[in-house]
Coordinates of C-alpha atoms in Angstrom, one line a residue:
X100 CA -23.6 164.0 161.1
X101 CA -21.4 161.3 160.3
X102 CA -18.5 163.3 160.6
X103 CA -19.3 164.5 163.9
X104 CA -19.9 160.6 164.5
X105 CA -16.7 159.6 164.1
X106 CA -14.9 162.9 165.5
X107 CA -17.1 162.3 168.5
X108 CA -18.1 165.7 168.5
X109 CA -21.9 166.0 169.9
X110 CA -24.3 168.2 168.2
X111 CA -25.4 169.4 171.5
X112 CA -21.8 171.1 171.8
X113 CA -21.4 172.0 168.1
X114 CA -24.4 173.7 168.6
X115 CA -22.9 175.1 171.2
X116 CA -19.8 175.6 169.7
X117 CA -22.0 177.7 166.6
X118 CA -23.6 179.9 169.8
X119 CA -19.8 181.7 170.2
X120 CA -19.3 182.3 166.7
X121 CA -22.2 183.7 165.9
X122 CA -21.9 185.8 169.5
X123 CA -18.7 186.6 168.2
X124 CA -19.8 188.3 165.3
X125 CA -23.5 189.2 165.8
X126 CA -23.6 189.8 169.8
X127 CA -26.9 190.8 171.1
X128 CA -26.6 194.1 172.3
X129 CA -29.4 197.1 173.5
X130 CA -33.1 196.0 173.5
X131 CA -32.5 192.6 171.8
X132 CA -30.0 191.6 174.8
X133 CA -32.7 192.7 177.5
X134 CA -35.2 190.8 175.4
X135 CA -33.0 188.1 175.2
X136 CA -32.5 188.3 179.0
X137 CA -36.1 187.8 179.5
X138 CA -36.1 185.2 177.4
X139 CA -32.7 183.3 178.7
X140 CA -34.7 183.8 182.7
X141 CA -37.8 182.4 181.8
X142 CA -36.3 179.3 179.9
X143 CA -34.1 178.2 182.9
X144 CA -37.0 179.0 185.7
X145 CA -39.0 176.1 182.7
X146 CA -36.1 173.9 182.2
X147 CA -35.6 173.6 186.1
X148 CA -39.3 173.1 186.3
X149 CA -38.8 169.9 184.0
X150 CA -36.3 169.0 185.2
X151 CA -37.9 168.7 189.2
X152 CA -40.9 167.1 187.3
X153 CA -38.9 164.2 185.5
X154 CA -37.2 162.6 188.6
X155 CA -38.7 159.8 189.8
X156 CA -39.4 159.7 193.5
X157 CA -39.1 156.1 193.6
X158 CA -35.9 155.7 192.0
X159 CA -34.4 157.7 195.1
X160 CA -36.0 155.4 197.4
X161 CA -35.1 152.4 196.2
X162 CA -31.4 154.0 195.6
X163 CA -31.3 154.3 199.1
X164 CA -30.6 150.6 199.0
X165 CA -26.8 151.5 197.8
X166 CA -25.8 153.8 200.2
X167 CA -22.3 153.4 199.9
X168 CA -22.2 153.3 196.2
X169 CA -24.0 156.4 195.7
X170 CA -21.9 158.3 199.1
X171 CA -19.2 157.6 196.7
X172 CA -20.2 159.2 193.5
X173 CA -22.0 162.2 196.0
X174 CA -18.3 163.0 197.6
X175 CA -16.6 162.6 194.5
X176 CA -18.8 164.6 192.9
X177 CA -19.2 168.1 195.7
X178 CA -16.2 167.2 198.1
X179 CA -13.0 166.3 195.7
X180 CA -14.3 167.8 193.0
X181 CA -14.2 171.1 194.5
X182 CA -11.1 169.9 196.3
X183 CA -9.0 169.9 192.9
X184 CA -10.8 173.1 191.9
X185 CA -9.5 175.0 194.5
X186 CA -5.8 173.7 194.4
X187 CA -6.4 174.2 190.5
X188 CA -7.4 177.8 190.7
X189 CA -4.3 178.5 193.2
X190 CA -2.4 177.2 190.3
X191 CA -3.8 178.4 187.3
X192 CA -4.5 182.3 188.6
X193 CA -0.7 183.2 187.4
X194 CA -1.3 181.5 184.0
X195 CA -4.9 182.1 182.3
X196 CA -5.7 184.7 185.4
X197 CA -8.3 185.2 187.6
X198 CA -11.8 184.8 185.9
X199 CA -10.8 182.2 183.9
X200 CA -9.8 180.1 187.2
X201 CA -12.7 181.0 189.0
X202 CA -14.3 179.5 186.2
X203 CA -12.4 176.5 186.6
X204 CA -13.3 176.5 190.0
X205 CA -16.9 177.0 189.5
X206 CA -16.9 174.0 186.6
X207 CA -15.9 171.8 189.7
X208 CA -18.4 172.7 192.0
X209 CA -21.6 171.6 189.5
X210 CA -23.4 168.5 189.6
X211 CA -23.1 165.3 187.7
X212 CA -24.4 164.7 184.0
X213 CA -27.6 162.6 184.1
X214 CA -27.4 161.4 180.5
X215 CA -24.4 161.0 179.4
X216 CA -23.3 159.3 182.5
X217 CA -26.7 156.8 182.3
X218 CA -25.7 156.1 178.6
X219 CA -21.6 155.2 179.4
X220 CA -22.8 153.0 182.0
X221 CA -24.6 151.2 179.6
X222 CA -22.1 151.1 177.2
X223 CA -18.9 149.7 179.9
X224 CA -21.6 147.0 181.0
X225 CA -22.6 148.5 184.2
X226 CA -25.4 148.5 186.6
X227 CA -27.2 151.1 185.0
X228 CA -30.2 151.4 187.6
X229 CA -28.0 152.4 190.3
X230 CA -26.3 154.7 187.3
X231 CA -30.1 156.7 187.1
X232 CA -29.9 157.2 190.9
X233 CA -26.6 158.5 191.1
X234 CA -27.0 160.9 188.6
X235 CA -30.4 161.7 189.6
X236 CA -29.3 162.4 193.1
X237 CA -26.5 164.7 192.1
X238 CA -28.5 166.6 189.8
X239 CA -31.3 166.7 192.4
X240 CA -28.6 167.4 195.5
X241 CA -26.8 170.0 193.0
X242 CA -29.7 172.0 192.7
X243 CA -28.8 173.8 196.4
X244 CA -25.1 172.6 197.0
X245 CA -23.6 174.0 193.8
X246 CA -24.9 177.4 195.0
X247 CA -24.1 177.0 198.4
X248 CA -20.3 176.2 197.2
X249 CA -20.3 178.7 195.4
X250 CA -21.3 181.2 197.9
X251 CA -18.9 179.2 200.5
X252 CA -16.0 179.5 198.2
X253 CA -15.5 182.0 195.3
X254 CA -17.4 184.7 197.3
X255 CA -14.9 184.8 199.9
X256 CA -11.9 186.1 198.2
X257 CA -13.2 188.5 195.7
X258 CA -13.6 186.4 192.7
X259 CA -17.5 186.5 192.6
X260 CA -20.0 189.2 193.6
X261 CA -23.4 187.1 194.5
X262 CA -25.8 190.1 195.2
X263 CA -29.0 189.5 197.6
X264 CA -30.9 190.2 194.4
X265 CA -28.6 186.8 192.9
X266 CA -30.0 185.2 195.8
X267 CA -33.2 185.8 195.2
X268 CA -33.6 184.8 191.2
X269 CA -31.7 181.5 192.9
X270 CA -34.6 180.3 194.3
X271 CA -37.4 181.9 191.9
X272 CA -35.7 180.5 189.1
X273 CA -34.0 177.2 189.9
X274 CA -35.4 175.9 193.4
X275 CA -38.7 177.1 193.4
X276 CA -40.0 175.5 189.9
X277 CA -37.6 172.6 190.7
X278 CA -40.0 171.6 193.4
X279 CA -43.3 172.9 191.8
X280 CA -42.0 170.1 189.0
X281 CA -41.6 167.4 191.4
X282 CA -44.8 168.3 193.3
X283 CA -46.8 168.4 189.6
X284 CA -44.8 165.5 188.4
X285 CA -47.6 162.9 187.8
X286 CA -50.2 165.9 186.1
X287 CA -46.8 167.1 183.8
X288 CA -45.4 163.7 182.7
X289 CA -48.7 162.6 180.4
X290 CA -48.2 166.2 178.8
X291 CA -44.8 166.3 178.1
X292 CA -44.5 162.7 177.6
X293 CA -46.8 163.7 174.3
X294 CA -44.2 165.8 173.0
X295 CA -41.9 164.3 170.5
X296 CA -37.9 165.5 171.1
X297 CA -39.1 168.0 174.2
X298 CA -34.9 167.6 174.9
X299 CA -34.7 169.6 172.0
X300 CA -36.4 172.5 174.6
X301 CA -33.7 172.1 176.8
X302 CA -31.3 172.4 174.4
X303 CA -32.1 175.7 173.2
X304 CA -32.4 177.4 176.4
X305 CA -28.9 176.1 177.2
X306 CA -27.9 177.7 173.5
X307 CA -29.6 180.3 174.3
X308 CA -27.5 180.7 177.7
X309 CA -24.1 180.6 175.7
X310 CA -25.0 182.9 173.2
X311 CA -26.4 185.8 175.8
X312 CA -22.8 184.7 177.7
X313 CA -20.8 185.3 175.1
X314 CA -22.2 188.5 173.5
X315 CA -22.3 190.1 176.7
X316 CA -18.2 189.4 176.7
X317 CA -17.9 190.5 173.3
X318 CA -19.9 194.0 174.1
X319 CA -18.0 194.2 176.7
X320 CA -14.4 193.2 175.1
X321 CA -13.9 190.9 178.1
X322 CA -12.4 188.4 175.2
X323 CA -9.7 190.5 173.7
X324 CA -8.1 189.4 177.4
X325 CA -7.5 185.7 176.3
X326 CA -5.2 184.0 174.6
X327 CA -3.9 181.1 172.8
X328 CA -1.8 180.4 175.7
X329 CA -4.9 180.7 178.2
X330 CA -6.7 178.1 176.0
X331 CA -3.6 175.9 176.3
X332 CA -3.1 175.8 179.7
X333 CA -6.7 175.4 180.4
X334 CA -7.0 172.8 178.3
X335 CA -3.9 170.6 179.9
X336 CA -5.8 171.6 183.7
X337 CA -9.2 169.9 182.0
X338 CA -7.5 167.0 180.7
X339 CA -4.9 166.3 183.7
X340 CA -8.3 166.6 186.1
X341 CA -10.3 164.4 184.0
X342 CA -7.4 161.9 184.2
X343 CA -6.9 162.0 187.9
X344 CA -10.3 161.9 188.7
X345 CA -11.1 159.1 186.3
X346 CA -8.1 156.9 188.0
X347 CA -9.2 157.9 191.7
X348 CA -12.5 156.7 191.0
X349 CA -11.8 153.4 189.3
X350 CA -9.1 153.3 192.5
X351 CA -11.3 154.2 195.0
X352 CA -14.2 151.6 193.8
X353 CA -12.0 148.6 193.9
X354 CA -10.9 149.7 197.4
X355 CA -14.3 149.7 198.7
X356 CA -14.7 146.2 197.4
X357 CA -17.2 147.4 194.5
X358 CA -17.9 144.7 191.7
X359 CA -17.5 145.6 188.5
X360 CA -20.7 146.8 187.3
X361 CA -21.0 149.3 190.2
X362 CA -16.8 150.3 189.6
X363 CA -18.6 151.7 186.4
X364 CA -21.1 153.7 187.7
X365 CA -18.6 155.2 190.8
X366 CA -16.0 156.1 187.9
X367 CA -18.6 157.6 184.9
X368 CA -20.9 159.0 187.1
X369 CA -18.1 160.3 189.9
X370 CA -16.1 161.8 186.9
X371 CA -18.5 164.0 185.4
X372 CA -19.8 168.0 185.5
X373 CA -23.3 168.8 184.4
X374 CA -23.3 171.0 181.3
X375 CA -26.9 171.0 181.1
X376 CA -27.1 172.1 184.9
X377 CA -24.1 174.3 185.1
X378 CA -24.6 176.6 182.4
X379 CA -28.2 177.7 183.3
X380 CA -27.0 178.5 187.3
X381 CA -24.0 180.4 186.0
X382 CA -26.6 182.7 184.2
X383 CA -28.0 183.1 187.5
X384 CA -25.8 182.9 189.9
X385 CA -23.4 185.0 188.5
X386 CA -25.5 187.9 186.6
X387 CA -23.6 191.2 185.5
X388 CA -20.4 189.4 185.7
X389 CA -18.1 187.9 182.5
X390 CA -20.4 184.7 182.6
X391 CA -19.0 183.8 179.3
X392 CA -15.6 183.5 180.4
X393 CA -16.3 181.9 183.9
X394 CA -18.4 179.2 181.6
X395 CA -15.8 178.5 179.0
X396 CA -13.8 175.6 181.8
X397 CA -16.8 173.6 181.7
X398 CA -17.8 174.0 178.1
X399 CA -13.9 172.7 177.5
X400 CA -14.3 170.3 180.1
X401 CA -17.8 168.8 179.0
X402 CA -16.8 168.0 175.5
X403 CA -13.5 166.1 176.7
X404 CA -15.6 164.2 179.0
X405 CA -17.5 163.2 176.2
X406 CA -14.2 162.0 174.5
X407 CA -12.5 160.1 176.6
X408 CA -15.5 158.2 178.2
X409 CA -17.1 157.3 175.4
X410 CA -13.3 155.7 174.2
X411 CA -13.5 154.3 178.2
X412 CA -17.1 153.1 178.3
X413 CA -16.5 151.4 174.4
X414 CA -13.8 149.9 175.8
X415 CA -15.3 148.2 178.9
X416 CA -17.9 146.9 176.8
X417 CA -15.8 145.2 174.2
X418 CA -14.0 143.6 177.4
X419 CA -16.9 142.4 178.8
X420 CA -18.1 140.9 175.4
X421 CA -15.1 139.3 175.0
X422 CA -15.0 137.9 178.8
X423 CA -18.8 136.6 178.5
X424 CA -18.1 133.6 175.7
X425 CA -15.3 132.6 177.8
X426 CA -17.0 132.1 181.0
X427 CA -20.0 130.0 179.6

């Protein structure tokens, strides 16, 4: 664990991360991958269940009060996002090919992180309430935009197949016990509330997701088309969109007049794309396809974030320690 510490490698994605490997050599394949199917279905129709039962209702009202702010982080989040991941598919098709930039695509199209986002604000000194709204919004927002992007733009030119069937699981699984949670919310929170690590739940469903993913590629041999080259270029397109977006933001904020504790929560909350949410809709959304493949962008993506912010946030926070003595 220390090592991982000091790497700043979660154990969320090393988990992850031990999900391919294992796929890799043990896939699930026959009746354990239909089991495993079931399984995988029913743990993202629960985890979208929790996760409409855990937002707070009041929080969005009282976020209301920072329109601006949060219009910010919302537009950075489902407008230039998905800007960048259209120019970035155009230019990556010729180098990594098609799937892969769909899945580049589709990695820009997903909501914000909750946690991660909440914590880095935290860290940089930031206003951390309107951080909880922000990310609460997106994820709550995401929950029908990401799947109406997706529809609006990787169905139109052959990328994706969405199926009425795909449709269908789309509501039963994420929308429909999103809103059961939120209309439950105040009988599920004593229970779950009672449950020591219950994130560990979520967790494993998402595990769960990756592994199904990626031994469905490896049954398939959909990973014999990648190479080292691929993961190169990919990686450079993460890490030159991270960069651009994390300068636009902190740009963008001080244009608008922001102060600095809301700056933070425009640039870690605008910057970021939902692991936790983006993994279990590409299960659904895009079922029978090379899921594995279209989710490896934002599995690359996600733990970069993680790096670079947490430098950022770190960073922030030691300058506002520093500046504090001097201004008493």
């Amino acid at each position: 664990m220390e090592i991982l510490r000091r790497l700043r490698i979660d154990p969320f994605v090393m988990a992850i991360m031990v999900a391919v490997v294992v796929a890799a050599f043990l896939p699930a394949a026959g009746g354990a991958a239909d089991a495993l199917s079931w399984i995988t279905k029913i743990g993202i129709a629960v985890l979208f269940f929790l996760y409409g039962a855990r937002l707070e209702r009041r929080e969005m009202v009282m976020g209301l009060k920072h329109w601006r702010l949060h219009s910010v982080v919302l537009a950075f989040t489902f407008v230039l996002f998905p800007v960048f991941g259209l120019l970035g598919k155009w230019a990556l098709t010729p180098l990594i090919g098609a799937t892969l930039a769909a899945g580049f695509l589709f990695m820009t199209l997903v909501p914000s992180t909750v946690q991660s986002s909440i914590t880095f604000v935290s860290i940089a000194r930031g206003h951390v309430g309107a951080a909880v709204v922000s990310a609460s919004m997106s994820n709550l927002l995401g929950v029908a935009v990401t799947p109406l992007l997706v529809l609006a733009l990787m169905t139109t030119n052959g990328s994706v197949h969405i199926s009425a069937e795909s449709i269908v699981e789309i509501v039963l699984m994420l929308l429909l016990p999103f809103i059961v949670g939120q209309a439950l919310r105040n009988r599920v929170l004593p229970i779950t509330a009672k449950i020591s690590r219950i994130d560990l739940f979520d967790k494993t469903v998402i595990v769960l997701v990756v592994y199904a993913a990626f031994s469905e590629g490896v049954v398939d041999g959909v990973w014999s088309m990648i190479g080292i080259s691929e993961l190169v270029w990919l990686t450079v397109a993460c890490c030159v969109l991270l960069a651009v977006v994390l300068g636009l933001t902190e740009l963008t904020a001080r244009l608008l007049g922001f102060d600095v504790r809301d700056k933070r929560v425009v640039q870690f909350c605008g910057s970021k794309k939902s692991l936790a949410t983006g993994l279990p809709m590409a299960a659904v959304l895009f079922a029978g396809q090379p899921v594995g493949m279209l989710v490896l962008p934002l599995m690359l993506f996600h733990q970069i974030q993680l790096i670079v912010c947490a430098w950022l946030a770190a960073r922030y926070g030691r300058e506002e320690s520093a500046a504090a003595p001097a201004a008493t």
